[in-house]
Coordinates of C-alpha atoms in Angstrom, one line a residue:
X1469 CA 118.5 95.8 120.9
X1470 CA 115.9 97.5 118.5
X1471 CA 115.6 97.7 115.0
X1472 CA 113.7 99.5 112.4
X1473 CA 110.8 99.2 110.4
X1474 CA 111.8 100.3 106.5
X1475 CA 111.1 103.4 105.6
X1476 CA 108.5 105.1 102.8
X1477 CA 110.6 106.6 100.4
X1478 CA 110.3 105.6 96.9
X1479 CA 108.5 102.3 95.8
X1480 CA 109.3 101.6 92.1
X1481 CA 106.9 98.7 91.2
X1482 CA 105.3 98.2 87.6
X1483 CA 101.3 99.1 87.1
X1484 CA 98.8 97.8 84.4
X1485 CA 98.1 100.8 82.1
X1486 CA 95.9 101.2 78.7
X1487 CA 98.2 102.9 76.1
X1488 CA 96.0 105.4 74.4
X1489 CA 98.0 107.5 71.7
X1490 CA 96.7 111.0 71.2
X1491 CA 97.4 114.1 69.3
X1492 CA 99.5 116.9 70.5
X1493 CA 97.3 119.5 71.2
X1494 CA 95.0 117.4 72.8
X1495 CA 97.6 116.2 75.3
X1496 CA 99.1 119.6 76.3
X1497 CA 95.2 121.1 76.4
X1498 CA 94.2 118.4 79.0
X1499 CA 97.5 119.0 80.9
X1500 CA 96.7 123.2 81.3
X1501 CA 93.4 122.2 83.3
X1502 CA 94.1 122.2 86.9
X1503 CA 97.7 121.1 86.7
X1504 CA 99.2 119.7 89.5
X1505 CA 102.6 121.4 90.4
X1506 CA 105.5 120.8 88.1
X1507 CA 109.0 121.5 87.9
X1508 CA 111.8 121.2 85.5
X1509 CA 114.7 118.4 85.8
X1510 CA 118.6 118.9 86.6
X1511 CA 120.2 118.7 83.4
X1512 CA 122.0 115.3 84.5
X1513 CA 118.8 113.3 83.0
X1514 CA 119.2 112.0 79.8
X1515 CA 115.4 111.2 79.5
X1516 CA 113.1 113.9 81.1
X1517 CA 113.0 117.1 80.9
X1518 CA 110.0 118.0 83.0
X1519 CA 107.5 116.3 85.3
X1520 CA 104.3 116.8 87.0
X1521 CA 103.6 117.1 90.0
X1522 CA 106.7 118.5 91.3
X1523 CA 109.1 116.3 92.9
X1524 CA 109.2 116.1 96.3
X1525 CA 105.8 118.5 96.2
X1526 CA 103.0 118.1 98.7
X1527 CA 100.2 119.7 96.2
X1528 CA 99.0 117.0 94.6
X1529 CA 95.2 116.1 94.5
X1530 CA 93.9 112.3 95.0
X1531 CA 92.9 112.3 91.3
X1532 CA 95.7 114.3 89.9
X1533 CA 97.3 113.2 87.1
X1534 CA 101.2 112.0 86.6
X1535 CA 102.9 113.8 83.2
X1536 CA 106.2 113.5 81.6
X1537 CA 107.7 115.9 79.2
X1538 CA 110.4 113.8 77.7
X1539 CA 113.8 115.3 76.2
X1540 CA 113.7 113.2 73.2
X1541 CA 110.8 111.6 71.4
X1542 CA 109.7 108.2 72.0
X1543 CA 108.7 105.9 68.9
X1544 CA 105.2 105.9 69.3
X1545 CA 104.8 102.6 67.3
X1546 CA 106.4 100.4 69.9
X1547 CA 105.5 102.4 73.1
X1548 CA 104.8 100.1 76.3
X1549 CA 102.4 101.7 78.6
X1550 CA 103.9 99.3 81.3
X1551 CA 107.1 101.5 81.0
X1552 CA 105.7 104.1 83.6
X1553 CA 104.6 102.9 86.8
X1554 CA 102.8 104.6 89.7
X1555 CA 102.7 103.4 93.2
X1556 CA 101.3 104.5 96.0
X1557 CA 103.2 104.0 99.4
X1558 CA 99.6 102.6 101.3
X1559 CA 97.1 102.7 98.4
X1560 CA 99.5 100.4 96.3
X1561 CA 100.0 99.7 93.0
X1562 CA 97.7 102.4 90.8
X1563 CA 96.3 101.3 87.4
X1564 CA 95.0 103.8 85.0
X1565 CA 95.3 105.2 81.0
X1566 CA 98.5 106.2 79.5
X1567 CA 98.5 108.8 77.0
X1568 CA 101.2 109.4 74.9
X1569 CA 101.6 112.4 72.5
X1570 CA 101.8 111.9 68.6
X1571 CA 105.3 113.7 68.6
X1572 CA 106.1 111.0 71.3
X1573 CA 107.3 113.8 73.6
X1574 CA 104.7 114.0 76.5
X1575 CA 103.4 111.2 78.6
X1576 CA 100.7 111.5 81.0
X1577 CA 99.0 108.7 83.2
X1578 CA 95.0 109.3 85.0
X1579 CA 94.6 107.2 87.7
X1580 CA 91.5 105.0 87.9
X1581 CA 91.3 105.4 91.3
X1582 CA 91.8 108.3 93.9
X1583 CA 95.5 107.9 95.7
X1584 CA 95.3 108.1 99.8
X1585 CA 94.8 111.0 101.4
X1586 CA 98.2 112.8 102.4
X1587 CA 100.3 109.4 100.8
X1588 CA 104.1 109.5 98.8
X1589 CA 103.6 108.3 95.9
X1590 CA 106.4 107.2 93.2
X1591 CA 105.9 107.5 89.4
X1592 CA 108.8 105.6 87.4
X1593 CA 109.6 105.8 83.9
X1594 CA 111.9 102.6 82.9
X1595 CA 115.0 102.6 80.8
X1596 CA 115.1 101.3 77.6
X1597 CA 111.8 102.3 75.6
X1598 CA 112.7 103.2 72.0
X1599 CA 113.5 106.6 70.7
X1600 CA 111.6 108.0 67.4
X1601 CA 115.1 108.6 66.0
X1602 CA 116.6 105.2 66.5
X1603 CA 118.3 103.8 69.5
X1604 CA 116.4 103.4 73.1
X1605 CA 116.9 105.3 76.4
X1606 CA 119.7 104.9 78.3
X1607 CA 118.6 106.3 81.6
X1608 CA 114.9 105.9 83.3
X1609 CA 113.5 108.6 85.9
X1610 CA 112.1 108.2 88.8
X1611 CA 110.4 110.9 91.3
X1612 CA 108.5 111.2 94.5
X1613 CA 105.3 113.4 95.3
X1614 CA 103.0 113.6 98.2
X1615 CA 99.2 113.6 98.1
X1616 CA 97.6 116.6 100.1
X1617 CA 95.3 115.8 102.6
X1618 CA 92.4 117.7 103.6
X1619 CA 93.0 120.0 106.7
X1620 CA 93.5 118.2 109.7
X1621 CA 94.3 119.0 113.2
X1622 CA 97.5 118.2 115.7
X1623 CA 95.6 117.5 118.1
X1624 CA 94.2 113.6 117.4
X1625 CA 91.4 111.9 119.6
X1626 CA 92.8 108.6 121.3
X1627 CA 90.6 105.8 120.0
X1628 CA 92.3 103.3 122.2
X1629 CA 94.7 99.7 121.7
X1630 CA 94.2 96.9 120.0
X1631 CA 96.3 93.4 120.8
X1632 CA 98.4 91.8 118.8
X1633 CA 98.3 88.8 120.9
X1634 CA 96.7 85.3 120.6
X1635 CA 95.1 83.7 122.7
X1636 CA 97.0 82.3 125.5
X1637 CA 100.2 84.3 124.0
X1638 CA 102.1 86.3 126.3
X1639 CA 104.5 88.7 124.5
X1640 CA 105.7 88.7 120.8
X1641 CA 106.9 92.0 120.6
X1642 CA 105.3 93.3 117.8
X1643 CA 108.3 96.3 116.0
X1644 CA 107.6 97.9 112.8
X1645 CA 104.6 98.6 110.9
X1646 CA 103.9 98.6 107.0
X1647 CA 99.9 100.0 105.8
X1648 CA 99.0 98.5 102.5
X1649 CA 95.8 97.7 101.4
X1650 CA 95.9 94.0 100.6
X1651 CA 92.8 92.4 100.3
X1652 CA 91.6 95.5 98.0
X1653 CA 88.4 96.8 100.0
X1654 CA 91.1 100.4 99.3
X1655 CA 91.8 100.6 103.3
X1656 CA 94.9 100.1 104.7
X1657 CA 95.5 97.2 106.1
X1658 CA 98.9 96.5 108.4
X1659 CA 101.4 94.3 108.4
X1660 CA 103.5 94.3 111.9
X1661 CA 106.5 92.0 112.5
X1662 CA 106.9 90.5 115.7
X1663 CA 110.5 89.7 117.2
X1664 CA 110.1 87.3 119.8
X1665 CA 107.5 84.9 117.7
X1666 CA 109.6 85.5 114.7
X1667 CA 106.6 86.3 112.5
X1668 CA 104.0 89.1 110.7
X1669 CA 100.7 89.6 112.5
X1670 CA 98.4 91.0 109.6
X1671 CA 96.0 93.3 110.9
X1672 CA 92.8 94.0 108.9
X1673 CA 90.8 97.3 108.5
X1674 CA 87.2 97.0 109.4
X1675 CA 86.2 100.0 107.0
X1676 CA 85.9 102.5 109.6
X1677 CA 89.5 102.9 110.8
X1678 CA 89.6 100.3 113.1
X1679 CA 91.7 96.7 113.2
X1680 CA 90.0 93.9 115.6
X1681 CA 90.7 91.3 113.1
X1682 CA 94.8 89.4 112.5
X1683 CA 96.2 86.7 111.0
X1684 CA 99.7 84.8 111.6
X1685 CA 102.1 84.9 108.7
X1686 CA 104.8 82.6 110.1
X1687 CA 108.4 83.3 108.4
X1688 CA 110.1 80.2 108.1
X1689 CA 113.9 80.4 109.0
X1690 CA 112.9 83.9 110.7
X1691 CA 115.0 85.7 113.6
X1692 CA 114.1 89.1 115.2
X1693 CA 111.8 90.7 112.2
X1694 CA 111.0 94.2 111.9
X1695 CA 112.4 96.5 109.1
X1696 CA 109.5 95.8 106.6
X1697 CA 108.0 97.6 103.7
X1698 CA 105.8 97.0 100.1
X1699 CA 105.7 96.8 96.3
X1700 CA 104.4 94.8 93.9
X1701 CA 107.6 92.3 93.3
X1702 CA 106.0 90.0 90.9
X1703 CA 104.1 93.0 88.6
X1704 CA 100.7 91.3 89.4
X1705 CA 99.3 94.4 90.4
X1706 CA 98.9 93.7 93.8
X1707 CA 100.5 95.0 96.9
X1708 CA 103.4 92.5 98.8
X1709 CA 106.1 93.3 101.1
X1710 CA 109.9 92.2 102.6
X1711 CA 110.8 91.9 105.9
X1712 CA 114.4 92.0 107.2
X1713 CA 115.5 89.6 109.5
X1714 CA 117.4 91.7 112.2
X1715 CA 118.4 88.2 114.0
X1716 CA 120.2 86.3 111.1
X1717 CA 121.1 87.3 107.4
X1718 CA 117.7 86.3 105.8
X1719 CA 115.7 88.9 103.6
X1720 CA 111.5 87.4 102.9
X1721 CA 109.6 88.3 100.6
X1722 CA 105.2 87.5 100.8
X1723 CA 103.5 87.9 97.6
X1724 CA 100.3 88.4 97.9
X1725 CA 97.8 86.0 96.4
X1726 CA 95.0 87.9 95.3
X1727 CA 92.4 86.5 98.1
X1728 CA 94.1 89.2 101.2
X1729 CA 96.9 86.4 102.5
X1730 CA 100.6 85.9 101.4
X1731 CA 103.0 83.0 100.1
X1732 CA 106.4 83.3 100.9
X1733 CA 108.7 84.1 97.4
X1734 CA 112.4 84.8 97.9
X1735 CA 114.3 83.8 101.2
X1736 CA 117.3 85.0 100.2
X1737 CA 120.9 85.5 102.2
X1738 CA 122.0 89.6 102.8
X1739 CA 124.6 90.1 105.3
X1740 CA 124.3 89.2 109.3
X1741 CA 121.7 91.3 111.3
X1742 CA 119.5 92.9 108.7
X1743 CA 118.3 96.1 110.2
X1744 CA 116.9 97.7 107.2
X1745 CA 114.9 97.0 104.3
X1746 CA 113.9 99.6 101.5
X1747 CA 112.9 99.6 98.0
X1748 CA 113.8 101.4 94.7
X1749 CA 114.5 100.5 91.2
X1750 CA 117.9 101.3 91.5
X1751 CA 118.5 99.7 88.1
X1752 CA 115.3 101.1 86.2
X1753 CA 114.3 97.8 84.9
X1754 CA 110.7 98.2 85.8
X1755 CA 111.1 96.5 88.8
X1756 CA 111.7 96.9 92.5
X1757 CA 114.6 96.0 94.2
X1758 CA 115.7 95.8 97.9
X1759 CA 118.7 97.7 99.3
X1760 CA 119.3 95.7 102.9
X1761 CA 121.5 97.4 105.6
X1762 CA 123.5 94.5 107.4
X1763 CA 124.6 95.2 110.8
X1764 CA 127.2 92.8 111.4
X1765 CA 127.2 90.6 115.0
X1766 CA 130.3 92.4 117.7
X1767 CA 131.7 95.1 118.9
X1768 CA 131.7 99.2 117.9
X1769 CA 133.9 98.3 115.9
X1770 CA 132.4 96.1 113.8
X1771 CA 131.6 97.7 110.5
X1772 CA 128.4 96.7 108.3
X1773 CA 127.3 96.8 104.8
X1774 CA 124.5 97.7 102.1
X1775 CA 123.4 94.4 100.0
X1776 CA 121.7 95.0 96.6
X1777 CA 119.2 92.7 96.4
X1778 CA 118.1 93.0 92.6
X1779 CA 114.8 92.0 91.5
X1780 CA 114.8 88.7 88.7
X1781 CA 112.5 90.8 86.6
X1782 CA 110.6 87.7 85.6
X1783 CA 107.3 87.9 87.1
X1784 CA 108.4 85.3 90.0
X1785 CA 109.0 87.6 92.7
X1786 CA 112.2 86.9 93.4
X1787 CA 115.4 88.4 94.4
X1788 CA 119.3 87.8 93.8
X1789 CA 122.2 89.2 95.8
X1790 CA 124.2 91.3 93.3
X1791 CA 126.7 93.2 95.3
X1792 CA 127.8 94.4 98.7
X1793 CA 128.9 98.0 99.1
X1794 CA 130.8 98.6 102.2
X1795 CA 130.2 101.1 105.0
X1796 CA 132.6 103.6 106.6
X1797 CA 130.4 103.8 109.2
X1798 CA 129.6 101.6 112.2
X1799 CA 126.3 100.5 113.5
X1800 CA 124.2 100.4 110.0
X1801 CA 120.7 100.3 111.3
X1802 CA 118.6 102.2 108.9
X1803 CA 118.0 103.2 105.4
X1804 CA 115.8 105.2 103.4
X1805 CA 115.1 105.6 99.7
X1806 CA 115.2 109.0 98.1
X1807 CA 116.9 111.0 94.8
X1808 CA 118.7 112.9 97.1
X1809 CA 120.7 115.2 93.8
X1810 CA 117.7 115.2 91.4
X1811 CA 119.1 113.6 88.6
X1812 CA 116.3 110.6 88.5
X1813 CA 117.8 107.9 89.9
X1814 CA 117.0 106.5 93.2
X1815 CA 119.6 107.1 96.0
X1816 CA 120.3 105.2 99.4
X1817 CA 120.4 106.9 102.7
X1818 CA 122.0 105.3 105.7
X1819 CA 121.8 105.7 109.6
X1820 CA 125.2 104.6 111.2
X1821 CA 124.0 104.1 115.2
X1822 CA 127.2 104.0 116.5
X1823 CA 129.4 107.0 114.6
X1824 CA 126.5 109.1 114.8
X1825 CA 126.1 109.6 111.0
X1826 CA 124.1 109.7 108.4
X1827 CA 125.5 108.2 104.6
X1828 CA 124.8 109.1 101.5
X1829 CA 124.7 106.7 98.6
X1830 CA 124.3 108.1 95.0
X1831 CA 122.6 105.4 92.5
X1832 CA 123.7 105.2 88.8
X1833 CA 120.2 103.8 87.5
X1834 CA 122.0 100.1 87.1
X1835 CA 121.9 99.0 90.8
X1836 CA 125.2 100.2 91.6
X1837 CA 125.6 102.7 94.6
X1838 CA 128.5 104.9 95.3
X1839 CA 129.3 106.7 98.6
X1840 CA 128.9 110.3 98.5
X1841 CA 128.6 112.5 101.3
X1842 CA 129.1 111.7 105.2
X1843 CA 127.0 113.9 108.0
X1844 CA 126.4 114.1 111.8
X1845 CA 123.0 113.2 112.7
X1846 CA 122.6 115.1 115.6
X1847 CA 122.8 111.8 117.9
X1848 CA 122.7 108.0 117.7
X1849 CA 119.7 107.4 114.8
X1850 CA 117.4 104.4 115.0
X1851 CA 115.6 105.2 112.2
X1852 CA 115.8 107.8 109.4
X1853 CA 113.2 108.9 106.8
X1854 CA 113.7 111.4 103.9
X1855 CA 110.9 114.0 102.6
X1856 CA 111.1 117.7 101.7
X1857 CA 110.4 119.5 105.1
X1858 CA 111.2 123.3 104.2
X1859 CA 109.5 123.1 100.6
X1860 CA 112.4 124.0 98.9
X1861 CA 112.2 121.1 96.5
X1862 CA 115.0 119.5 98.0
X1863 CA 114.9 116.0 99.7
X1864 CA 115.8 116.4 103.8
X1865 CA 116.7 114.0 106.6
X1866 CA 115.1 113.2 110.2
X1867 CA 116.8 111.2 112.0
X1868 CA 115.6 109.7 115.3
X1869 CA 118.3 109.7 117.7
X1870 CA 117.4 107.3 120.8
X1871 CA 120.6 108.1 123.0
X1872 CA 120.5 111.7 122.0
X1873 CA 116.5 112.0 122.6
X1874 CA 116.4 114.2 119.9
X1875 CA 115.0 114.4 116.3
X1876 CA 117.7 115.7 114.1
X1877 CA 116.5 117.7 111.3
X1878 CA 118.7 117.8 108.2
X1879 CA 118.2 119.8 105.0
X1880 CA 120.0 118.6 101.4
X1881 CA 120.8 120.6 99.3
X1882 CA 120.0 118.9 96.0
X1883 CA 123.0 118.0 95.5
X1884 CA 123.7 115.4 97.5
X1885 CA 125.0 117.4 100.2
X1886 CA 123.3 118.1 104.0
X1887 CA 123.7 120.8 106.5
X1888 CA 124.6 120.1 110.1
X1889 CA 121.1 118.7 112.0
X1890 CA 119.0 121.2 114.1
X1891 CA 118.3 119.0 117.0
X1892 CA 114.5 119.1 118.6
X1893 CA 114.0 117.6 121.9
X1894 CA 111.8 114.6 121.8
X1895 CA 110.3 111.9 124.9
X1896 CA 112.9 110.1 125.7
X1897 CA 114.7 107.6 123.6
X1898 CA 112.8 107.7 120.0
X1899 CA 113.1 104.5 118.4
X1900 CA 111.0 105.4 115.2
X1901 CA 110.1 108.5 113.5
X1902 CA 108.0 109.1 110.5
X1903 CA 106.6 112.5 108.6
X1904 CA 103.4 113.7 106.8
X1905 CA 101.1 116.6 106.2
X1906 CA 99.0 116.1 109.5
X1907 CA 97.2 119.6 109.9
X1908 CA 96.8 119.5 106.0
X1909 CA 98.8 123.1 106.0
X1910 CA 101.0 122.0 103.0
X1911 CA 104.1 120.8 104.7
X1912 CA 105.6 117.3 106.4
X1913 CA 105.1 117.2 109.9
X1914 CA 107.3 114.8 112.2
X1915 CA 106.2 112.1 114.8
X1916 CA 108.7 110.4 116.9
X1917 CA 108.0 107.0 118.8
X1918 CA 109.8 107.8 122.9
X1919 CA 110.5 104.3 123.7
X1920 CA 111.2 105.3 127.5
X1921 CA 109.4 108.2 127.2
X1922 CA 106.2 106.0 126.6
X1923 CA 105.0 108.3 124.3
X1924 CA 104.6 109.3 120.7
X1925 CA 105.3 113.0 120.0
X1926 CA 104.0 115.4 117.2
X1927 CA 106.1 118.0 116.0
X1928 CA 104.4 120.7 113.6
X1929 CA 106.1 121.8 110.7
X1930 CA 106.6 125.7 110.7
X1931 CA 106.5 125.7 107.0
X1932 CA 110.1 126.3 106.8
X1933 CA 111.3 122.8 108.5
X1934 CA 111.7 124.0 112.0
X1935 CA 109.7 122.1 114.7
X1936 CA 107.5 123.4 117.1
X1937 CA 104.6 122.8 119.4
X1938 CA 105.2 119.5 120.2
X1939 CA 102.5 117.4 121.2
X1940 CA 102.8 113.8 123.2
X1941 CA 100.3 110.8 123.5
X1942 CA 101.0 108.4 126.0
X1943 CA 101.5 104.2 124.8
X1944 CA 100.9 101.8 127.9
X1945 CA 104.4 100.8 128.3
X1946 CA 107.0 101.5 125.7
X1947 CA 106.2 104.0 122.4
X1948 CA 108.7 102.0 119.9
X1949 CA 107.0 103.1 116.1
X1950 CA 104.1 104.7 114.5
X1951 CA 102.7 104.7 111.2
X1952 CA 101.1 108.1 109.8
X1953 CA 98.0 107.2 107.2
X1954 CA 94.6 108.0 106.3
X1955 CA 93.2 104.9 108.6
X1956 CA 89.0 105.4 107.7
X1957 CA 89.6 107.5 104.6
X1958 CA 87.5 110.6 105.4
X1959 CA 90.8 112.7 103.3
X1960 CA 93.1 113.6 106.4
X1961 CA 96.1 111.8 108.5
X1962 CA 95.7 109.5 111.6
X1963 CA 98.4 107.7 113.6
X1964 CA 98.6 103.8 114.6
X1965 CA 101.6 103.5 117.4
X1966 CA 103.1 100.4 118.2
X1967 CA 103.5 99.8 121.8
X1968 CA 106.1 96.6 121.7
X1969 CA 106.4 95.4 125.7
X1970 CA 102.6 95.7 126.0
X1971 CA 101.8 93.9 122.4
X1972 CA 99.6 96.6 121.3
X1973 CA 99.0 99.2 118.5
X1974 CA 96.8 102.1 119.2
X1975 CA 94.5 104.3 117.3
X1976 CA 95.1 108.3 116.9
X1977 CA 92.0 109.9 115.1
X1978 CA 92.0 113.0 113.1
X1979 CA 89.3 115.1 113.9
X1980 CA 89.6 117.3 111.1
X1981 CA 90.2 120.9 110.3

């Protein structure tokens, strides 16, 4: 049985910053030059009243910058730049100034470097940070944006596969794909679990888009890997990740070590058959911590959970197991991070395979979740991702549905709420499914992985969410996931599938608009 490599959504980690404290009018003239898209916030956060760029937008430039208009003043005396952090899903953790007004009511953060092409990107304020008129914030706010790529085309130009494989190795069955860029040349590299060797293959970028280079990350006490993502767990400004175990209860964090390899950090216990891994700082501590979806071992019946997996907040890395939530569902097999009722806090979305739902999990900002809404997926979904398909500035859902062989489209409401799914046929049983602005046109496109269909299939975005004009590009055996990034950095999107029976990714160019 499959699993599921973790999904994008929200990464919460902490950045370096320089605090620079400026007046008023000089902050609010610098923010009226080319402003990136903003929007007001629901009236249910305490601590922001607007941001920029929008959340949930796709309008951002690579250099844009991040911008806070808070709803009461911070004391400028004791403000810690660290308190806002900015993290880019593939370029990673991103350093820059910090400005903060004289009337301690507008933050804004430049980045020192570009973000990635067409990347999510989460900026996080932290709770706590004193108030002018005495007292501190009770509430953080987090928010997602996307990075618009240049114009691109559907229509991608087959570079050919790449092994996974060692030398006299035969199959490892490589599932799940996370692109970070971790020995800092600014490409993305990839980290790909495999499930038979019970390991990561690390795949290097060349600097031209290519990967002919992999080390063997060995995880010890490993069983079936796959659900994988990244943050910076230990605040040292570089990029790590977690992989789920999908064959026993372990969770694993790799901190990276500054010279492009890993050390292992937390091995810690989450509930049997970890089939999902994905980050937030669902208690605004500055942090990141890990929500794990637990599949447990038997029958339909059976009934999983969600494992908080709160971050020390020490600088070590590590995790602790603060709570279980239980599922009404059954079959837990995916997750995905998103602030599904704009309020600032980071929510939980979950894909139950085997009642053919999707869950809703609203955060309170002090790791706690709490069940909200229950909706059909359209089908049985192995794997779910969140991002705002019909630009309405709500967060939606697609869910690949593998018996169903059908992408389920499914629009919130910003409230927490989703409308029934509009189903789009897909190859046949998608595994994996992932979104981004491909033809650079301003909206999320959708690619599915067709395990049997031995495919991976492009679905434009019509602008308003519906998919059409599907396009299919063939694997060698079995299409099980694919990762959508900006592989040689020339500003629009590529695709690297994962082919699992044959032990191969393979390389989709972007030829441009």
């Amino acid at each position: 049985m499959k699993t599921l490599s973790g999904v994008l959504g929200a990464l919460v980690v902490a950045a370096a910053a320089v605090l620079v404290l400026v007046g008023t009018d000089r902050s609010e003239a610098a923010a009226t030059e080319a402003p990136p898209p903003a929007a007001a916030v629901g009236s249910s956060s305490a601590a922001v009243s607007l941001v920029s760029p929008a959340p949930h937008s796709i309008e951002a430039g690579p250099e844009s910058p991040v911008e806070l208009v808070l709803a009461q003043p911070l004391d400028p005396g004791d403000f810690d730049p660290a308190a806002l952090s900015v993290f880019g899903r593939w370029s990673g953790v991103m350093t820059g100034s910090v400005q903060l007004s004289d009337d301690g009511r507008r933050i804004r953060f430049d980045p020192g470097e570009p973000f990635h092409a067409g990347e999510s990107v989460t900026a996080s304020l932290r709770a706590g940070e004193k108030l002018a008129a005495g007292g501190a914030m009770e509430t953080g706010f987090a928010w997602n944006f996307w990075i618009r790529p240049q114009a691109g085309s559907l229509d991608m130009i087959d570079r050919g596969a790449r092994t996974v494989l060692d030398d006299g190795e035969k199959h490892v069955q490589p599932y799940g794909a996370y692109a970070g860029d971790f020995n800092g040349d600014g490409y993305p590299d990839i980290a790909i679990p495999n499930e038979v060797s019970a390991d990561v293959r690390v795949m290097f970028n060349d600097g031209k888009g290519d990967y002919n280079e992999f080390r063997v990350l060995d995880i010890p006490g490993g069983s079936w890997p796959s659900p994988n993502e990244g943050a910076d767990f230990n605040g040292d400004g570089l990029t790590d990740f977690v992989v789920g175990n999908a064959g026993n209860d372990l969770v694993s964090v790799f901190l990276a070590d500054g010279e492009g390899w890993f050390e292992l950090g937390s091995n810690i216990e989450s509930g049997q058959n970890v089939r999902g891994v994905c980050i937030g700082d669902f208690d605004q501590d500055g942090w990141p911590d890990v929500a794990a979806v637990n599949m447990s071992v038997g029958p339909e019946e059976s009934r999983g959970n969600v494992a908080m997996l709160l971050n020390n907040a020490d600088g070590t890395g590590d995790l602790r197991r603060a709570s279980e939530i239980a599922s009404p569902g059954q079959g837990e097999k995916t997750c995905a991070t998103a602030d599904v009722n704009n309020d600032g806090l980071p929510d939980l979305l979950v894909g139950a395979y085997f009642t053919d739902e999707v869950l809703t999990y609203l955060g309170d900002g002090r790791g706690n979740l709490e069940l909200g809404t229950r909706v059909r997926a359209g089908g049985k979904p192995w794997m779910i991702v969140a991002g705002d398909v019909n630009g309405d500035g709500n967060v939606d859902v697609m869910s690949a549905n593998r018996e169903g062989n059908n992408v389920g489209v499914l629009l919130g409401d910003g409230a927490g709420g989703f409308a029934d799914p509009v189903e789009y046929e897909t190859g046949e049983s998608p595994l994996a499914v992932d979104v981004g602005d491909i033809d650079g046109d301003g909206d999320l496109d959708v690619v599915t992985s067709d395990f049997e269909g031995n495919s991976f299939t492009v679905h434009e975005n019509a602008g308003d969410g519906t998919l059409v004009n599907p396009r299919s590009y063939a694997a060698s055996t079995n299409g099980s996931c694919v990762v959508i990034h900006d592989r040689d950095l020339d500003g629009d999107l590529d695709l690297t599938g994962v082919d699992e029976t044959d032990d191969k990714i393979f390389l989709l160019e972007n030829p441009g608009g």
